[in-house]
Amino acid sequence: MRASLIKIAAVGAFLISSPNAQEAEAPDEASGLAAWAKIYEIFSDERCASCHVADGRPMWSGEHYGGTYKHPMYVGGSPELLLGHPGLMCTTCHMAENAQKLHGPPGAEVWHLPPAEMAWWGKSSTEICEQVKDPTRNGGRTLAELQSHVAEDPLVAWGWAPGPGRKPAPYSAKETADFLVAWSASGAPCPPAD
Amino acid sequence: MGKILRRTFLIGSAAVGGGVAIGYWQVTKPYPNPLKSRLKDGETALTPYVIVAKDGVTIVAPRSEMGQGVRTTLAALVAEELDVDLNAIKVINGPASKAYYNSMLMEEAAGQAATDVSAGAERMRNATKVIAKIMGSQATGGSTAIPDAFERMRSAGAAARIVLTKAAAKSLGVSASELTTENGMVIAADGTSIAYTELAGEAANIKPPSNPPLREKSKWRYLGKSLDRLDMVEKCTGTAEYAIDVRLPDMAYATVRVNCHLGAGVKSYDASKAKARADVKKVVPVKNGLAVVSTNTWNAFQAVQDLEIEWEPAPYPVNDADIVASHRAAFDDKPDSQKRKDGDVEAVLAEGDIIETEYLVPYLAHATMEPMNAVAHLRDGKLDLWVGTQSPTRCLDVAKDLTGLDEDDIDIHTMYLGGGFGRRGEIDFVAQAIEVAKAMEGTPIKLVWSREEDMCHDMYRPLTLARFRGAIRDGKPAAFDMHVAASAAAIDAFERQGMNLNMADPTITQNAWDNPYKIDNYRVTGYRAKKALPVGFWRSVGASQNAFFQECATDELANAANADPLQFRLDMLDHEPSRKVLEAVAEMSGWGGALPEGRARGIAYYLSFGVPVAEVIEIVDTGAGLKVDKAFVAADVGLALDPRNIEAQLQSGVIYGLTAAIQGAITIEDGVVKQKNFNEYDAMRMYQAPSIDVRILENGPHITGVGEPGLPPAAPALANAIFALSGKRIRELPLNNSIAFI
Amino acid sequence: MQLTINGKNHEVDVDPETPLLWVLRDEVGLTGTKFGCGIAMCGACTVHVNGQPRRSCSLPVKLVDGDITTIEGIGTPDAMNAVQEAWVENQVAQCGFCQSGQIMTAAALLSMNPEPSDDDIDRAMSGNICRCGTYPRIRAAVHAAAAKMRGA
């Protein structure tokens, strides 16, 4: 199931031909790190990181939730079943659109979890940075595919339209993709570990 | 509620004795049979509990079926004596009537220690039945339904059987003594049989005997055995009808928004936006809020949000810290009660070397699965009310008050309750439905609360503080001094019914003062905290928090004495039924036996509602949080009428208690209850729930009810297990504020 | 709007944002599906859409994309489904208000996993709250229903 999901995500992936990328000259580590800082700000935001978890159990995090908790119910728990469990699929509660009722379930097309190797909840900027460059831990994507994932995946897009009461992720899908382009063009540098 | 009762209560706690004399004439005179005025052609009401007609026999089980299985057990009590097949008859809740008063309602308030079975104590218990009869409250709660009905409903069955036998004798021209009964028939010596249903007409003219003889236990066919619940198939096929399921032609749908500053009113409002909606039929002011009437429930939920309302401020401190502080201040006031004062606690404590602790439990919501709702239809000078209520007669009273109609023009249809737990003894939502039905006369109104409205407008289990001091001398408990401060749940609840009880609140030290532990110096003192959130009866009432205080404190003493927590308790008990539940639970749980690393057991015992219950909780540290893995329960019910149902009730109490212990908390922010739905006030879920082994004992002197007593020991048994596992003594609930659970 | 519910077609005239729950209960008159929370936290409103369990309180009717089955559609008092039979045999229900949802979830689980372990059952049923605490009997009944269905 996991493999097919990755395939779904990869289908339609194409290189974004960004003007920034084309105009970029020699790799510039400083501007690359500045771009990464923004990317990290987005990736580590509760809207994005809450689902990028290792134990299959997403987080409820942020002001809307009154703190940081594991998603209630016995959801996930098995990283192999990214769509949920027989009898309690993610889509049992999470519909194709956000519930309009406050604290109702957020929704998007085929709500599911990213694979466990893509987990970065609680990780440092350096760790996440190294991870997203590593195809074995980023869903098998090239950097270009990563950009299109961010720009086009409906679940990723949800982070900026998370429904009533939830604070959206910073910036936008388009800006995030642009940051990724700029970062890639600068040689995708990662900040040193603390 | 008659004048006599009001005066009786105003005299105070001495009134129980006085009630006998004042009410004597009313006690001897039975209430009229409420079925008589409601019978259809060909029906005969032999007693208030038995209707016979051509097409069948109907038993009235006048207590509310809210999950506890009462309908089945009550029907079995009648069927046992009436000689009918439980599955071949119809069982109904019946009309609201004082004839179905709950005779046990005031026993807990009367102040007899549970273990006191002296003649004097029994006399006082009987005296409380007098008061209860005058009150005429058809209430379900307090684990009273079974003790109340045990003789009464068997007698009703026996009396009806005698009437039917006499009717048959008359029609056969033989002596009644020659006749027997079996399976809904009267049978003559020659084998001739007449079905009860054929005898309705003849029986109508025969007066039932008032004290019919009852069958020996050894002859019981239904009682003492596990019966299939009569409501089970309905409830597993979606066909059981709760009030929320009632559908009437041309019905309109309403919901409310009531001030979340509980008890405060509406300053001003603008309904123009709501009224502009095509679906909105009417906006109706109700107490402290507004109702909107629309075309379906969802539309009503949307429309009510379009009301612009300016609310009156909260009449209580607006955050938790201030509420806790106001409760703490109650310890400086004069006590509300001091029902236990053995020896000289102060003298022992003055010696020093004492254990001194403070415990705190939060407010709790009932959170029944079915949100509050009612259906009301007022037309042609008649009101019909469909409601899941624990108190049909209170619904009747409020209906009379609000409509001015006579009792005969009001029909209360008591439906299945989607959970009660004490919440459905209140009538706030019922009054709202009637108010809206009045404003929409002629149109049936279904008024349904959103979950948010339900959780924020409860009458909560009181936030309660306890201060404990104790001392161990020579390895033995020498002093036990418990001080409890809470707002007055019973006084508050009765005040909402228009009764002013000038007495100590029995819930504040409920079942703590009469705890059977023998310690020479033992004192239990209650303090009445200033009212903040409205409080009321929450499953097991004061026992739910008092068990936590008592049994954690007892564990702390045992630890100080370096004693085994089980043996420490046994050493303080000479009450045999209590000793036996502890011994049973120890055996069931393998108490004292070795456990693998990361596992531990905790034990607790509490005697509430006349039922001694001991529980052992076994927990495991999963690495991702604690899991309550196993629970063991031993309870002494005196006499077990339906063992499988009793097991279910005890399991239910454990899970309800664990939910509260682990995660239950209602807190206040800006004067408003913060938790509005299950996302913030969750219930224990299946993967978190332990296996629960139950053993039922029958050594106690009285038959008892078990809806509540399984609950109180759950929280302290768990807290004590956590101490055993980690050395961490948690004195505040919910536990997950201090330690993680899965 | 056309809906197929328990094999029958229904024409309903409602705001497309209306949750399926209220269409079933207030418009079509199928009240076996219960309202508990309105935010998919309690599971009382569980129905099947194309055989998959869905919380009807949070499913706007405009998003319904298949045949709907409710508790009334899987069995009746006279002809119960195997899951319902197992529930009755194990005397599961107390107040009963959550049980329509519990049974619909269990039926969905068993249609996908005919021999669930305790852990599978715990996971599937963890979205359904029972305030009466019937969990021990629910677990036993799911196993019993599974055995029944395998035997059938």
Short mmCIF file of N, CA and C in Angstrom, two decimals, chain B residues 66-67 227-229 232-233 235-238 242 244-245 247 253 296-298 301 366-367 369-371 417-419 449 451 644 647-649 652 655-656 659 677-679 682-687 689, chain C residues 18-19 22 25-27 29 31-32 34-37 39 41-42 71 76-77 80 84 87-88 91-97 99-100 103 121-122 125-129 131-133 135-139:
data_model
loop_
_atom_site.label_atom_id
_atom_site.label_comp_id
_atom_site.label_asym_id
_atom_site.label_seq_id
_atom_site.Cartn_x
_atom_site.Cartn_y
_atom_site.Cartn_z
N MET B 66 -31.99 3.46 31.46
CA MET B 66 -30.91 4.31 30.95
C MET B 66 -29.65 3.51 30.73
N GLY B 67 -29.83 2.19 30.61
CA GLY B 67 -28.69 1.34 30.33
C GLY B 67 -28.47 0.30 31.41
N LEU B 227 -30.96 -13.03 32.68
CA LEU B 227 -32.01 -12.97 31.67
C LEU B 227 -31.53 -12.19 30.45
N ASP B 228 -32.07 -12.56 29.30
CA ASP B 228 -31.83 -11.73 28.12
C ASP B 228 -32.60 -10.42 28.30
N ARG B 229 -31.89 -9.33 28.13
CA ARG B 229 -32.56 -8.04 28.33
C ARG B 229 -33.65 -7.84 27.29
N MET B 232 -32.72 -5.56 24.30
CA MET B 232 -31.46 -5.83 23.61
C MET B 232 -31.62 -5.84 22.08
N VAL B 233 -32.62 -6.54 21.58
CA VAL B 233 -32.76 -6.63 20.12
C VAL B 233 -33.02 -5.25 19.53
N LYS B 235 -32.09 -2.44 20.66
CA LYS B 235 -30.91 -1.58 20.75
C LYS B 235 -29.78 -2.02 19.80
N CYS B 236 -29.89 -3.24 19.30
CA CYS B 236 -28.88 -3.72 18.35
C CYS B 236 -29.35 -3.60 16.91
N THR B 237 -30.56 -3.12 16.71
CA THR B 237 -31.08 -3.00 15.35
C THR B 237 -31.49 -1.56 15.03
N GLY B 238 -31.18 -0.65 15.90
CA GLY B 238 -31.52 0.75 15.64
C GLY B 238 -33.00 1.04 15.76
N TYR B 242 -35.50 6.43 21.35
CA TYR B 242 -35.11 7.44 22.34
C TYR B 242 -35.92 8.71 22.01
N ILE B 244 -34.96 11.51 21.18
CA ILE B 244 -34.40 12.19 20.01
C ILE B 244 -34.89 11.55 18.70
N ASP B 245 -35.45 10.35 18.79
CA ASP B 245 -35.92 9.64 17.59
C ASP B 245 -37.41 9.84 17.31
N ARG B 247 -40.72 11.07 15.96
CA ARG B 247 -41.09 11.84 14.77
C ARG B 247 -42.60 11.98 14.73
N TYR B 253 -38.22 21.68 14.30
CA TYR B 253 -36.98 21.30 15.00
C TYR B 253 -36.37 22.54 15.65
N ASN B 296 -35.12 21.56 10.14
CA ASN B 296 -34.48 20.32 10.59
C ASN B 296 -33.41 20.69 11.64
N THR B 297 -32.87 19.69 12.28
CA THR B 297 -31.97 19.95 13.40
C THR B 297 -30.72 20.69 12.94
N TRP B 298 -30.21 20.27 11.79
CA TRP B 298 -28.99 20.91 11.28
C TRP B 298 -29.23 22.40 11.01
N PHE B 301 -29.28 24.20 14.23
CA PHE B 301 -27.91 24.38 14.75
C PHE B 301 -27.22 25.57 14.06
N HIS B 366 -21.44 15.00 32.76
CA HIS B 366 -22.01 13.66 32.62
C HIS B 366 -21.71 13.09 31.23
N ALA B 367 -21.84 13.95 30.21
CA ALA B 367 -21.56 13.56 28.83
C ALA B 367 -22.27 12.26 28.44
N MET B 369 -24.26 9.83 26.04
CA MET B 369 -24.09 9.73 24.59
C MET B 369 -25.19 10.49 23.84
N GLU B 370 -26.39 10.45 24.36
CA GLU B 370 -27.50 11.18 23.72
C GLU B 370 -27.57 12.57 24.33
N PRO B 371 -27.31 13.60 23.53
CA PRO B 371 -27.40 14.95 24.10
C PRO B 371 -28.82 15.23 24.59
N LEU B 417 -33.45 6.16 27.62
CA LEU B 417 -32.48 7.23 27.86
C LEU B 417 -31.14 6.82 27.25
N GLY B 418 -30.60 7.69 26.40
CA GLY B 418 -29.26 7.42 25.88
C GLY B 418 -28.23 7.87 26.89
N GLY B 419 -28.27 7.22 28.04
CA GLY B 419 -27.40 7.59 29.17
C GLY B 419 -28.11 8.56 30.09
N TRP B 449 -30.21 19.59 21.86
CA TRP B 449 -29.00 20.36 22.14
C TRP B 449 -27.85 19.85 21.29
N ARG B 451 -23.86 18.96 21.05
CA ARG B 451 -22.95 18.42 22.08
C ARG B 451 -22.31 19.56 22.87
N ARG B 644 -25.67 -11.58 35.30
CA ARG B 644 -24.98 -11.08 34.10
C ARG B 644 -25.19 -9.57 33.96
N GLU B 647 -22.97 -7.86 36.51
CA GLU B 647 -21.60 -7.81 35.99
C GLU B 647 -21.43 -6.62 35.05
N ALA B 648 -22.40 -6.45 34.15
CA ALA B 648 -22.31 -5.34 33.19
C ALA B 648 -22.28 -4.00 33.90
N GLN B 649 -23.10 -3.86 34.94
CA GLN B 649 -23.16 -2.59 35.67
C GLN B 649 -21.85 -2.31 36.40
N SER B 652 -19.31 -1.34 33.89
CA SER B 652 -19.64 0.00 33.44
C SER B 652 -19.15 1.05 34.43
N ILE B 655 -15.35 1.52 34.16
CA ILE B 655 -14.90 2.29 32.99
C ILE B 655 -15.28 3.76 33.11
N TYR B 656 -16.47 4.02 33.62
CA TYR B 656 -16.87 5.41 33.84
C TYR B 656 -15.94 6.07 34.86
N THR B 659 -12.39 6.57 33.25
CA THR B 659 -12.41 7.71 32.33
C THR B 659 -12.19 9.00 33.12
N ASN B 677 -16.63 19.49 23.72
CA ASN B 677 -17.01 18.30 22.96
C ASN B 677 -16.01 17.20 23.32
N PHE B 678 -16.19 16.03 22.71
CA PHE B 678 -15.32 14.90 23.06
C PHE B 678 -13.87 15.10 22.63
N ASN B 679 -13.58 16.10 21.80
CA ASN B 679 -12.18 16.35 21.48
C ASN B 679 -11.42 16.87 22.69
N ASP B 682 -12.73 13.63 26.41
CA ASP B 682 -12.87 12.34 25.75
C ASP B 682 -13.30 11.27 26.76
N ALA B 683 -13.76 10.16 26.24
CA ALA B 683 -14.09 9.02 27.09
C ALA B 683 -13.03 7.95 26.85
N MET B 684 -12.85 7.11 27.86
CA MET B 684 -11.98 5.95 27.67
C MET B 684 -12.47 5.20 26.44
N ARG B 685 -11.53 4.77 25.61
CA ARG B 685 -11.89 4.03 24.41
C ARG B 685 -11.47 2.57 24.56
N MET B 686 -11.93 1.75 23.65
CA MET B 686 -11.78 0.30 23.84
C MET B 686 -10.33 -0.11 24.05
N TYR B 687 -9.41 0.46 23.28
CA TYR B 687 -8.01 0.02 23.39
C TYR B 687 -7.39 0.46 24.71
N ALA B 689 -9.24 0.41 27.52
CA ALA B 689 -10.04 -0.20 28.59
C ALA B 689 -9.45 -1.54 29.02
N THR C 18 -25.67 20.08 4.22
CA THR C 18 -26.26 19.35 5.34
C THR C 18 -25.55 18.02 5.54
N PRO C 19 -25.10 17.74 6.75
CA PRO C 19 -24.48 16.43 6.97
C PRO C 19 -25.46 15.29 6.70
N TRP C 22 -28.15 14.22 9.30
CA TRP C 22 -29.43 14.92 9.49
C TRP C 22 -30.37 14.68 8.33
N ARG C 25 -31.81 11.28 9.41
CA ARG C 25 -32.68 11.31 10.59
C ARG C 25 -33.91 12.18 10.40
N ASP C 26 -33.68 13.41 9.92
CA ASP C 26 -34.78 14.38 9.90
C ASP C 26 -35.55 14.39 8.58
N GLU C 27 -34.87 14.07 7.49
CA GLU C 27 -35.53 14.17 6.18
C GLU C 27 -36.07 12.80 5.73
N GLY C 29 -36.08 10.01 7.74
CA GLY C 29 -36.80 9.37 8.84
C GLY C 29 -36.16 8.08 9.32
N THR C 31 -33.98 6.83 11.93
CA THR C 31 -33.43 7.37 13.18
C THR C 31 -32.52 6.39 13.91
N GLY C 32 -32.25 5.25 13.30
CA GLY C 32 -31.33 4.30 13.95
C GLY C 32 -29.91 4.84 14.04
N LYS C 34 -27.34 7.55 15.02
CA LYS C 34 -27.48 8.49 16.15
C LYS C 34 -26.57 9.70 16.04
N PHE C 35 -27.02 10.77 16.66
CA PHE C 35 -26.23 12.00 16.80
C PHE C 35 -25.57 11.98 18.18
N GLY C 36 -24.24 12.07 18.19
CA GLY C 36 -23.57 12.12 19.49
C GLY C 36 -22.73 13.36 19.67
N CYS C 37 -21.97 13.75 18.65
CA CYS C 37 -21.04 14.87 18.87
C CYS C 37 -21.01 15.88 17.74
N ILE C 39 -18.81 16.08 15.42
CA ILE C 39 -17.45 16.35 14.93
C ILE C 39 -16.64 15.06 14.72
N MET C 41 -16.08 12.56 16.53
CA MET C 41 -15.27 12.11 17.67
C MET C 41 -15.87 10.90 18.38
N CYS C 42 -17.15 10.62 18.18
CA CYS C 42 -17.77 9.57 19.01
C CYS C 42 -18.22 8.35 18.23
N ILE C 71 -27.82 1.24 9.90
CA ILE C 71 -28.11 0.11 10.81
C ILE C 71 -29.40 -0.60 10.40
N THR C 76 -32.78 -6.58 10.60
CA THR C 76 -33.98 -6.12 11.29
C THR C 76 -34.20 -7.01 12.51
N PRO C 77 -35.06 -6.60 13.43
CA PRO C 77 -35.29 -7.46 14.61
C PRO C 77 -35.64 -8.90 14.24
N MET C 80 -31.82 -10.56 11.82
CA MET C 80 -30.63 -9.79 12.20
C MET C 80 -29.42 -10.24 11.40
N GLN C 84 -25.23 -8.28 14.57
CA GLN C 84 -26.31 -7.97 15.51
C GLN C 84 -26.64 -9.17 16.39
N TRP C 87 -24.12 -9.50 18.99
CA TRP C 87 -24.34 -8.45 20.01
C TRP C 87 -25.43 -8.89 21.00
N VAL C 88 -26.49 -9.47 20.46
CA VAL C 88 -27.59 -9.91 21.33
C VAL C 88 -27.13 -11.08 22.19
N GLN C 91 -25.18 -9.94 24.93
CA GLN C 91 -25.87 -8.94 25.77
C GLN C 91 -25.01 -7.69 25.94
N VAL C 92 -24.64 -7.12 24.80
CA VAL C 92 -23.69 -6.01 24.81
C VAL C 92 -24.30 -4.70 25.29
N ALA C 93 -25.45 -4.34 24.74
CA ALA C 93 -25.95 -2.97 24.90
C ALA C 93 -26.35 -2.66 26.34
N GLN C 94 -26.09 -1.45 26.75
CA GLN C 94 -26.66 -0.95 28.00
C GLN C 94 -27.64 0.16 27.63
N CYS C 95 -27.20 1.44 27.65
CA CYS C 95 -28.16 2.47 27.20
C CYS C 95 -28.45 2.29 25.72
N GLY C 96 -27.48 1.76 24.99
CA GLY C 96 -27.71 1.39 23.60
C GLY C 96 -27.51 2.49 22.58
N PHE C 97 -27.32 3.71 23.05
CA PHE C 97 -27.31 4.84 22.11
C PHE C 97 -26.13 4.79 21.14
N GLN C 99 -24.71 2.00 20.12
CA GLN C 99 -24.52 0.66 19.56
C GLN C 99 -24.76 0.58 18.06
N SER C 100 -25.62 1.43 17.51
CA SER C 100 -25.76 1.42 16.04
C SER C 100 -24.41 1.69 15.41
N ILE C 103 -21.92 -1.23 15.95
CA ILE C 103 -22.23 -2.37 15.09
C ILE C 103 -21.83 -2.08 13.64
N ILE C 121 -9.27 -5.35 16.50
CA ILE C 121 -10.58 -4.90 17.00
C ILE C 121 -10.41 -3.59 17.76
N ASP C 122 -9.40 -3.53 18.61
CA ASP C 122 -9.15 -2.31 19.38
C ASP C 122 -8.95 -1.11 18.46
N MET C 125 -12.33 -0.24 16.55
CA MET C 125 -13.41 0.25 17.41
C MET C 125 -13.01 1.51 18.20
N SER C 126 -11.78 1.94 18.05
CA SER C 126 -11.31 3.04 18.90
C SER C 126 -11.92 4.38 18.53
N GLY C 127 -12.62 4.44 17.41
CA GLY C 127 -13.29 5.69 17.04
C GLY C 127 -14.70 5.78 17.58
N ASN C 128 -15.14 4.72 18.27
CA ASN C 128 -16.51 4.70 18.79
C ASN C 128 -16.50 4.74 20.31
N ILE C 129 -17.08 5.79 20.85
CA ILE C 129 -17.16 5.92 22.31
C ILE C 129 -18.40 5.20 22.82
N ARG C 131 -20.16 5.40 26.53
CA ARG C 131 -20.06 5.96 27.89
C ARG C 131 -20.52 4.94 28.94
N CYS C 132 -21.28 3.93 28.54
CA CYS C 132 -21.66 2.90 29.50
C CYS C 132 -20.53 1.91 29.73
N GLY C 133 -19.51 1.95 28.87
CA GLY C 133 -18.38 1.04 29.07
C GLY C 133 -18.70 -0.40 28.72
N TYR C 135 -17.28 -2.01 26.45
CA TYR C 135 -16.15 -2.49 25.64
C TYR C 135 -15.82 -3.97 25.81
N PRO C 136 -15.77 -4.49 27.05
CA PRO C 136 -15.42 -5.92 27.16
C PRO C 136 -16.38 -6.81 26.37
N ARG C 137 -17.65 -6.48 26.40
CA ARG C 137 -18.61 -7.31 25.68
C ARG C 137 -18.58 -7.03 24.18
N ILE C 138 -18.27 -5.80 23.80
CA ILE C 138 -18.14 -5.51 22.36
C ILE C 138 -17.03 -6.39 21.78
N ARG C 139 -15.91 -6.42 22.49
CA ARG C 139 -14.78 -7.20 21.96
C ARG C 139 -15.17 -8.67 21.80
#
